[in-house]
Short mmCIF file of C-alpha atoms and ligand atoms in Angstrom, two decimals:
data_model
loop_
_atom_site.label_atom_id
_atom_site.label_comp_id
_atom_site.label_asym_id
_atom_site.label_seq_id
_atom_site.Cartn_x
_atom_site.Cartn_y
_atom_site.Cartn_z
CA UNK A 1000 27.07 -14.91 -10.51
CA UNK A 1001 27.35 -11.45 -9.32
CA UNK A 1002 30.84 -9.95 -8.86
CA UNK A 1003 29.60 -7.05 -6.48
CA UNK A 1004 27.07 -7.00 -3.81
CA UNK A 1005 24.63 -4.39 -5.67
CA UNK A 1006 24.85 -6.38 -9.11
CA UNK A 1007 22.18 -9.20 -10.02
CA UNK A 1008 21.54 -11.80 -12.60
CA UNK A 1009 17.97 -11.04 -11.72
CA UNK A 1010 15.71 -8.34 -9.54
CA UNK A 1011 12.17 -8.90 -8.97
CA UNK A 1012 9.82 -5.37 -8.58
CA UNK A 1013 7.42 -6.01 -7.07
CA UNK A 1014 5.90 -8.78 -4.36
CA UNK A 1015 2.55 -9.62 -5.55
CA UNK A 1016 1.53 -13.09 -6.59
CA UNK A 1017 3.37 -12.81 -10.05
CA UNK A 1018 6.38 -11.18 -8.09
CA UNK A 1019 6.32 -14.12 -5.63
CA UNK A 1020 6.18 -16.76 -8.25
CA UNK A 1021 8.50 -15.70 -10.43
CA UNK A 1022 10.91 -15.33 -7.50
CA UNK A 1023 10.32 -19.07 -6.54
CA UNK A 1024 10.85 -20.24 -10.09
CA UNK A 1025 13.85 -18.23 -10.49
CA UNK A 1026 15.00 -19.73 -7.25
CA UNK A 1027 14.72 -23.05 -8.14
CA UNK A 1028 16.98 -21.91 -11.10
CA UNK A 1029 19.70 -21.35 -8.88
CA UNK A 1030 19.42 -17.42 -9.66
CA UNK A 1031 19.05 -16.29 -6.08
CA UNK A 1032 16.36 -13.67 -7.31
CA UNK A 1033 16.28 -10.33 -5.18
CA UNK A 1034 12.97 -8.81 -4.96
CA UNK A 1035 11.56 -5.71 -4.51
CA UNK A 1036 8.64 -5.55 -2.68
CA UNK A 1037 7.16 -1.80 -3.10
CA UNK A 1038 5.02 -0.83 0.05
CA UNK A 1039 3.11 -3.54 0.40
CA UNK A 1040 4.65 -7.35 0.64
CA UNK A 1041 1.77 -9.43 -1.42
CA UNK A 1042 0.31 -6.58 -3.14
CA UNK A 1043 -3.73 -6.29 -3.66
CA UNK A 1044 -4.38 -10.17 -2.60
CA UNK A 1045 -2.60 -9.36 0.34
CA UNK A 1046 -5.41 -7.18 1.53
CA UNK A 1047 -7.61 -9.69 0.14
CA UNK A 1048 -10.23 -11.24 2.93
CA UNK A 1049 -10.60 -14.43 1.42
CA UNK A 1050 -9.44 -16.16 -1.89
CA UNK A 1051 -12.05 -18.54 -3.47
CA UNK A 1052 -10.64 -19.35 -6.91
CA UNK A 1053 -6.74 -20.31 -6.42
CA UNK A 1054 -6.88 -23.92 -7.18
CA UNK A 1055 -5.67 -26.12 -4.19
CA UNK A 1056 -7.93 -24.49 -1.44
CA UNK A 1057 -11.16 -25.94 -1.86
CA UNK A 1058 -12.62 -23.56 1.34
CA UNK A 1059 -10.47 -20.85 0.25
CA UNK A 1060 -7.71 -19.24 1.81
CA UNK A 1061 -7.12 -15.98 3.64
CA UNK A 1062 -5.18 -13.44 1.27
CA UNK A 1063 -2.37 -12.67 3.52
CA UNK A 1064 -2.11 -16.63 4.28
CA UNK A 1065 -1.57 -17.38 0.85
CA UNK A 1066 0.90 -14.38 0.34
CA UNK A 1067 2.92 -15.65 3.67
CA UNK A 1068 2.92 -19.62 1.86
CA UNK A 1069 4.38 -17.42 -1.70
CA UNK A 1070 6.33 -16.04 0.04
CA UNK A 1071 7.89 -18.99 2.36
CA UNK A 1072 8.18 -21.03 -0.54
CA UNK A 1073 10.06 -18.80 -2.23
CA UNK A 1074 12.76 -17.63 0.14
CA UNK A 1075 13.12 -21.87 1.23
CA UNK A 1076 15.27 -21.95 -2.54
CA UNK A 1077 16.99 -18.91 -2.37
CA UNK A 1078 14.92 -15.89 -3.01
CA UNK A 1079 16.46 -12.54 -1.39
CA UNK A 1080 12.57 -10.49 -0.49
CA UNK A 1081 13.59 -6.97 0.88
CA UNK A 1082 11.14 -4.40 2.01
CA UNK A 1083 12.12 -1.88 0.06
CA UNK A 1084 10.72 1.08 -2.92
CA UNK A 1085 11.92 1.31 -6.50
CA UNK A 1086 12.56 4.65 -7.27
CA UNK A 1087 13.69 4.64 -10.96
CA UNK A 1088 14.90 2.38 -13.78
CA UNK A 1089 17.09 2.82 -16.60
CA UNK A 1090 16.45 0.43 -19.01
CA UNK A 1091 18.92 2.05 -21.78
CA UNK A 1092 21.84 -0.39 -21.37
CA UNK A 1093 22.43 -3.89 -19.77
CA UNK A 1094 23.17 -4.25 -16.64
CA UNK A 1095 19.93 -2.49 -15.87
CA UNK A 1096 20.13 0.12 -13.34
CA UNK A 1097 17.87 -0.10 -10.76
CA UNK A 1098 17.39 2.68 -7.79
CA UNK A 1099 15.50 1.85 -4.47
CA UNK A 1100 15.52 3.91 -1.26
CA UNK A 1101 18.30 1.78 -0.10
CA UNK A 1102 20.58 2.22 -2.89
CA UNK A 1103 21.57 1.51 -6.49
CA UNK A 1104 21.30 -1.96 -8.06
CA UNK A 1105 22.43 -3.38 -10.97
CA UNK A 1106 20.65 -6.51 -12.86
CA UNK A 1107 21.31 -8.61 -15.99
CA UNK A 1108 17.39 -9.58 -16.21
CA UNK A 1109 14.42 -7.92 -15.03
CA UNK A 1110 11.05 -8.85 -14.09
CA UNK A 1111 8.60 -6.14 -13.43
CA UNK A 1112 5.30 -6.97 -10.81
CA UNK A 1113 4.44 -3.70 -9.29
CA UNK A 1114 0.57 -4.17 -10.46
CA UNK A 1115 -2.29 -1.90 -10.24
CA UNK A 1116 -3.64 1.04 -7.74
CA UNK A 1117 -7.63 1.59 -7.19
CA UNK A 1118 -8.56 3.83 -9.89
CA UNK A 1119 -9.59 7.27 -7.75
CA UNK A 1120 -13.28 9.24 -8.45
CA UNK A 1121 -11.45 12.47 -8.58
CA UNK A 1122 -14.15 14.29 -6.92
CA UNK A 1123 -14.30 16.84 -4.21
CA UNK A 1124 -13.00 15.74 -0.83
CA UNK A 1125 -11.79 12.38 -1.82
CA UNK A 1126 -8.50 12.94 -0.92
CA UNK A 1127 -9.44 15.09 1.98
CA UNK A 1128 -11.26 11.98 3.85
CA UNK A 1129 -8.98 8.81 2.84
CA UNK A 1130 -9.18 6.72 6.45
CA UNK A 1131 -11.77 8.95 7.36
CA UNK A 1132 -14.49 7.58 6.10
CA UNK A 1133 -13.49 7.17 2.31
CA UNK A 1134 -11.72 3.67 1.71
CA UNK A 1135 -10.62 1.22 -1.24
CA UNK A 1136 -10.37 -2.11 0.77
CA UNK A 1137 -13.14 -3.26 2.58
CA UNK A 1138 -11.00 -6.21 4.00
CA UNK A 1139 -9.16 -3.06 5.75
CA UNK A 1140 -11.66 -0.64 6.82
CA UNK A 1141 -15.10 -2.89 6.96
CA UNK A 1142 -14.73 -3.39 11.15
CA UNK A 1143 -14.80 0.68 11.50
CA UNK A 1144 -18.27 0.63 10.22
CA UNK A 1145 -19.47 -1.98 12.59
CA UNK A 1146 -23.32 -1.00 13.25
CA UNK A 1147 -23.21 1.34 10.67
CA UNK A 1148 -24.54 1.99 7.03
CA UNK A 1149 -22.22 2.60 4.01
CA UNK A 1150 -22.02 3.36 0.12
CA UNK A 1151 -20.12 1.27 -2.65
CA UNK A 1152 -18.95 2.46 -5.35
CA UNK A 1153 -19.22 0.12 -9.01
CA UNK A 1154 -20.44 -1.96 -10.85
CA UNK A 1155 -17.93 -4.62 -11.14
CA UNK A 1156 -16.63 -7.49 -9.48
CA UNK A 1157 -14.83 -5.78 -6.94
CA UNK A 1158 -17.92 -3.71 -6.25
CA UNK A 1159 -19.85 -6.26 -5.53
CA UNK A 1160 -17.52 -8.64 -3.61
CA UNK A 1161 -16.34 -5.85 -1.25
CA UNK A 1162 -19.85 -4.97 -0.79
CA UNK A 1163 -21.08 -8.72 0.03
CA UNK A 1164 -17.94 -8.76 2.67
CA UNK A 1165 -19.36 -5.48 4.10
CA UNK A 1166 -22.50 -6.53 5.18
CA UNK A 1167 -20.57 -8.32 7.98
CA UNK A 1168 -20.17 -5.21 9.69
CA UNK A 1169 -22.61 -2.70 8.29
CA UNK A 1170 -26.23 -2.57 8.61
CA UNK A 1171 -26.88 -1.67 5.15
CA UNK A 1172 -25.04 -1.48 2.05
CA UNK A 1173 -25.69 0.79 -0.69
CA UNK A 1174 -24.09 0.25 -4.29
CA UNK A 1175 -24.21 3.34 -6.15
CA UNK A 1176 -23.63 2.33 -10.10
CA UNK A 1177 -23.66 5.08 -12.63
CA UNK A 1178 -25.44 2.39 -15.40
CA UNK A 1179 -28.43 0.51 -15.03
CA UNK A 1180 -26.51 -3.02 -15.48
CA UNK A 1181 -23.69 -4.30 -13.86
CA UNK A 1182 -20.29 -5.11 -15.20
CA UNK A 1183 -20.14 -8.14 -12.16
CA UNK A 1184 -20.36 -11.83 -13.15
CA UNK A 1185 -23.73 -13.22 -12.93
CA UNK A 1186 -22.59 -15.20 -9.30
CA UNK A 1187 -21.94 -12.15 -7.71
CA UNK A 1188 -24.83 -10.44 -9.03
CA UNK A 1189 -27.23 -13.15 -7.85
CA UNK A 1190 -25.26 -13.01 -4.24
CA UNK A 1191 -25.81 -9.20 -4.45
CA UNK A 1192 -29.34 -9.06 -5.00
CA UNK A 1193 -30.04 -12.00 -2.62
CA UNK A 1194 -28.66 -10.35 0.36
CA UNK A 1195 -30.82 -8.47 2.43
CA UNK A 1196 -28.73 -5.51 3.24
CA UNK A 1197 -27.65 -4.45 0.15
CA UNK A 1198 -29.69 -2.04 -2.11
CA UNK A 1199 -28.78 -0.16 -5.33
CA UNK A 1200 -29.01 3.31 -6.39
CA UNK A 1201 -28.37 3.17 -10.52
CA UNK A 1202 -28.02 5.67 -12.81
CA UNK A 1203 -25.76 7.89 -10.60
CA UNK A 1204 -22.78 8.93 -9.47
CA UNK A 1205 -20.89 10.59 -6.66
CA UNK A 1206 -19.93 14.47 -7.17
CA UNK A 1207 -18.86 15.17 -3.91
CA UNK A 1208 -18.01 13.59 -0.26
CA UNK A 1209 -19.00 16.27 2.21
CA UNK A 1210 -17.59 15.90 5.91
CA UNK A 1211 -18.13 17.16 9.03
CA UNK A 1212 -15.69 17.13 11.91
CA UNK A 1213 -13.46 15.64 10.04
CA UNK A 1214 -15.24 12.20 9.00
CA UNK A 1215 -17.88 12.09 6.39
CA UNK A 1216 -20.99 11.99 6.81
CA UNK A 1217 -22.62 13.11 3.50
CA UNK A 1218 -22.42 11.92 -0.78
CA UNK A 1219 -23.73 14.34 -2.83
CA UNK A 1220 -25.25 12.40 -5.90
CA UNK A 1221 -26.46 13.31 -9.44
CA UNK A 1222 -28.62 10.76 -11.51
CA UNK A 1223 -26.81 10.92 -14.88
CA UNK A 1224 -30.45 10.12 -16.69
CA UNK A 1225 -32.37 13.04 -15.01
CA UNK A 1226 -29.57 15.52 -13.81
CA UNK A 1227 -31.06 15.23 -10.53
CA UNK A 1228 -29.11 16.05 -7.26
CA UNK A 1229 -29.40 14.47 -4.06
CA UNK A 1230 -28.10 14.43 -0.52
CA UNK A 1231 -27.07 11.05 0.46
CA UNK A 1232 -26.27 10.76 4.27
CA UNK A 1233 -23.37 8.23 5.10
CA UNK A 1234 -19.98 7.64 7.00
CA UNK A 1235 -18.43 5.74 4.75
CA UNK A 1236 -17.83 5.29 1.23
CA UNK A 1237 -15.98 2.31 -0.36
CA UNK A 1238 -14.82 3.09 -4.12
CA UNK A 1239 -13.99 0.15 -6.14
CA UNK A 1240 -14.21 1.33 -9.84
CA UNK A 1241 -11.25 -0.25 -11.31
CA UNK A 1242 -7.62 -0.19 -11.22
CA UNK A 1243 -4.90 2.17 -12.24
CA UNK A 1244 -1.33 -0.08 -13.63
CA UNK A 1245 1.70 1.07 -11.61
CA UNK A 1246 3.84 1.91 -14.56
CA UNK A 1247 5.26 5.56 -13.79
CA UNK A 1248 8.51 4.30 -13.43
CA UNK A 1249 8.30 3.02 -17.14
CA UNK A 1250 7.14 6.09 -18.85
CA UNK A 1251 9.38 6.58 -22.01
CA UNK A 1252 11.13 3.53 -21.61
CA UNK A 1253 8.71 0.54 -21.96
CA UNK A 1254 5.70 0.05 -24.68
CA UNK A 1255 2.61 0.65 -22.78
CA UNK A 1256 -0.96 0.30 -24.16
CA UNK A 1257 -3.56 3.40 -24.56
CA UNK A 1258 -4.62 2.22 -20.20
CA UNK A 1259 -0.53 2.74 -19.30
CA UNK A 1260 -0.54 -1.30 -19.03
CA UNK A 1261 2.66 -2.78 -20.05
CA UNK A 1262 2.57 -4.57 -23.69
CA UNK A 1263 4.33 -7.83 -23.21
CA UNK A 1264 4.41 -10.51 -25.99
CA UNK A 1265 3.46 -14.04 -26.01
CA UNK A 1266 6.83 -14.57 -23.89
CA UNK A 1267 6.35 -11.91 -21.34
CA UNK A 1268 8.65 -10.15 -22.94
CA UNK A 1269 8.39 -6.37 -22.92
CA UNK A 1270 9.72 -4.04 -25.65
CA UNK A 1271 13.45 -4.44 -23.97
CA UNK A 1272 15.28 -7.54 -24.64
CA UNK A 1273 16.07 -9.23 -20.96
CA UNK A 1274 13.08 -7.06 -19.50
CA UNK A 1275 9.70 -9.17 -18.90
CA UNK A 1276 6.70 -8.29 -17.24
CA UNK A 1277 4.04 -10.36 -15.44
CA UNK A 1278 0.87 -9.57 -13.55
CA UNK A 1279 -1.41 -6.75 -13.57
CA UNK A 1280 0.79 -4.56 -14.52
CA UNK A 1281 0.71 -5.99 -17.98
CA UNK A 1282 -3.03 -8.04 -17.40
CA UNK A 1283 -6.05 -5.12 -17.52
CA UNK A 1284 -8.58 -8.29 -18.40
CA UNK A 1285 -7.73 -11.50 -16.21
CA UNK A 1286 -6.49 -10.12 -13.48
CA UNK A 1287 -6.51 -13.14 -11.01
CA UNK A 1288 -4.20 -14.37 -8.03
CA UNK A 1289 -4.09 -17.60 -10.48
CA UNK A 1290 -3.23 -15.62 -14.32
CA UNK A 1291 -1.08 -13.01 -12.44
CA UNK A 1292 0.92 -16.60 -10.78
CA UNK A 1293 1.19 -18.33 -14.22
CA UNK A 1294 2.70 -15.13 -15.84
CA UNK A 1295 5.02 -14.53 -13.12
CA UNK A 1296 6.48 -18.78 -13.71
CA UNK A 1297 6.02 -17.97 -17.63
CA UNK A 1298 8.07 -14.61 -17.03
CA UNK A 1299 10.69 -16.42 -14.56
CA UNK A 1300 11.16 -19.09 -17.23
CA UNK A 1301 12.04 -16.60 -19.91
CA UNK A 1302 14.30 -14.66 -17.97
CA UNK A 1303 16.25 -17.76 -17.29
CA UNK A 1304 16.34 -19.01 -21.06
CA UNK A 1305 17.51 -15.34 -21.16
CA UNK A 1306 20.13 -15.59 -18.57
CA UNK A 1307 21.51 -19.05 -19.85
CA UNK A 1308 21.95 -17.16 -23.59
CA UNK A 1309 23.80 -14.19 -22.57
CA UNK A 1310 26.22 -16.49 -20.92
CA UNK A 1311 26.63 -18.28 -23.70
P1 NAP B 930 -14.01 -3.25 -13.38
O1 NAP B 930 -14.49 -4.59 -13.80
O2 NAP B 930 -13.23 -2.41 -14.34
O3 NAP B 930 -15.29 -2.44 -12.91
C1 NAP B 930 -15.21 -1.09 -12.56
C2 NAP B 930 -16.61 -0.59 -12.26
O4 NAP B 930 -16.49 0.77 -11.84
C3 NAP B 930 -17.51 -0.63 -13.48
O5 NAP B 930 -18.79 -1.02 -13.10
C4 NAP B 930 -17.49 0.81 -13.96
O6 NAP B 930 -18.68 1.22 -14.53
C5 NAP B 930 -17.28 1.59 -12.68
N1 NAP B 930 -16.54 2.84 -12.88
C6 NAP B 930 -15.36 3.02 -13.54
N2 NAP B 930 -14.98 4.32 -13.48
C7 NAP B 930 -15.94 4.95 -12.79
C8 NAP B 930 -16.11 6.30 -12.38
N3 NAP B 930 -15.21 7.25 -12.66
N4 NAP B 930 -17.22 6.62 -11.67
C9 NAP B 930 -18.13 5.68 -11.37
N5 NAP B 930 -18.02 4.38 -11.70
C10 NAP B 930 -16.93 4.03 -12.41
O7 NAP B 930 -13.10 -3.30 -12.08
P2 NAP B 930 -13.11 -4.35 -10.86
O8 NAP B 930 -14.47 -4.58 -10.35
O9 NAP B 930 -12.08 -3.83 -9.92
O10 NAP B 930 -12.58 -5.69 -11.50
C11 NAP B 930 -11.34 -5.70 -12.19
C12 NAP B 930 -11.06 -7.09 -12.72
O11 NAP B 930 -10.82 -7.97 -11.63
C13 NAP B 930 -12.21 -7.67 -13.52
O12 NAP B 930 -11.70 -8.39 -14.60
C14 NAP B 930 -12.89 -8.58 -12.54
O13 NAP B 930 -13.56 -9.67 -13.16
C15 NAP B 930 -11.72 -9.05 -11.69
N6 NAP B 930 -12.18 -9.41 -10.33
C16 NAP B 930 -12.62 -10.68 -10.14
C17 NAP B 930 -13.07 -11.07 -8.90
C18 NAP B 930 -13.54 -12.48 -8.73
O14 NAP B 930 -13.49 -13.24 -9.68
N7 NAP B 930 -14.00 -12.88 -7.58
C19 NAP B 930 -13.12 -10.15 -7.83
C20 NAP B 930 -12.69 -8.86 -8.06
C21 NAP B 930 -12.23 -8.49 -9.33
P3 NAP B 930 -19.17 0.65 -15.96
O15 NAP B 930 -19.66 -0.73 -15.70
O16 NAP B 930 -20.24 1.61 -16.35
O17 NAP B 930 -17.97 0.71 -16.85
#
């Protein structure tokens, strides 16, 4: 067990549902697990509106209910969850060094959970309107466009599930896909083109969100078939075009793939004995509440086989 209060046999990064399980697990193990939970305790589900697919809730379950259960259940063996940032890593020696805001840690085992960002459109005045009219989480920003009609953004699952959720506040809904075929499972796709307020624009894609008065009100669009340009009037625009892996902190020190995603081995196991990975920040294909839990146990598990080896 640790000899100091800064060293670890294991620290979590990150709080998402892989975090959260592998904290539990590691719990149970009698490791007393301290996580890391980066800015936001839960991670993407945590924003979630409702979860459909985790086994156990048959009418699904809100996303920051099921975070609050993760995270109950994992703090009732022993887990240590502290709001706080990861700032660096040094992953050249054992005990890894591990920075946060608060101070400098030291661990035997690491498991690394700190996930995915929404992928940006890098266009124009993106950055410029974030909370003013541009968004990423409909479950956040849906009740500001009560009465109101807004774009999408995608062609995926996301895409289409935000946009279903925000036809409970807007009037109409507008997916704007730069294909003529979505990427979205067939479900969603039927749900999509079954609801009345949602239409598609295909073909195009977004080249610039023009304001005015500080909240948007404009998308200037070009059809990628005919070049055309267009003038599409709106307040709000919700991109969901995929997901970015948070792996900066990594860079030169863990294998990543060609996407930055962290290559982990059948074992979790990234390219640094005693360092595994779980989660979307190693998943760029499942990436579901329920694969992103069963690679945070499988990652826990390891890192205790791990832990019981070193000692001998
Ligand atoms: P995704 O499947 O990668 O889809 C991203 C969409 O954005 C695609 O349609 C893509 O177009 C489009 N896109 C990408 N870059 C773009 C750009 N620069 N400009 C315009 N459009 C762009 O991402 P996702 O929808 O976030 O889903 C991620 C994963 O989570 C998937 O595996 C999905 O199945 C899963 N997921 C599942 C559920 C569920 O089961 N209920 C819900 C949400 C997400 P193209 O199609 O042309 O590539």
């Amino acid at each position: 067990m640790s000899e100091n209060e800064f060293h670890h046999p294991l620290i979590i990064v990150g709080s998402g549902p892989a975090g959260l399980t592998a904290a539990l697990y590691a719990a149970r193990a009698n490791l007393q697990p301290l996580v890391f939970t980066g800015m936001q305790l839960g991670g993407q589900v945590a924003l979630t509106h409702i979860v459909e697919n985790y086994p156990g809730f048959p009418e699904g379950i809100g996303g920051q209910e099921l975070v609050d259960a993760f995270q109950k259940q994992a703090e009732r063996f022993g887990a240590r969850i502290e709001f706080d940032q990861v700032t660096a890593v040094d992953l050249s020696e054992r005990p890894f060094k591990v920075t946060t805001y608060s101070g400098e840690y030291t661990a035997d085992a690491l498991i690394l959970t700190t996930g995915a960002n929404p992928r940006k459109l890098e266009v124009p005045g993106e950055t410029e309107y974030v909370g003013r009219g541009v968004s990423y989480c409909g479950t956040c920003d849906g009740h500001f466009f009560q009465g109101k009609e807004v774009a999408v953004v995608g062609g995926g699952d996301s895409a289409l599930e935000e946009g279903i959720f925000l036809t409970r506040y807007a009037t109409k809904v507008t997916i704007i896909h730069r294909r003529d075929e979505l990427r979205a499972s067939k479900l969603l796709q039927q749900r999509a083109f079954n609801n009345p307020k949602i239409e598609f624009i295909w073909d195009t894609v977004v080249t610039e969100i023009i304001g005015q008065d500080g909240q948007v009100n404009k998308l200037r669009l070009k059809n990628v078939k005919s070049g055309q340009e267009s003038d599409f009037p709106t307040e709000g625009i919700f991109i969901f075009i995929g997901h970015i892996p948070n792996t900066e902190l990594f860079v030169g020190q863990l294998e990543m793939d060609e996407q930055g995603y962290l290559v982990v081995a059948r074992f979790m196991q990234t390219s640094v004995p005693g360092v595994f990975a779980a989660g979307e920040v190693a998943d760029s294909h499942f990436r579901q509440v329920i694969t992103s839990a069963g690679m945070g146990a499988a990652a826990a598990m390891q890192a205790i086989h791990f832990l019981e080896e070193q000692n001998g």
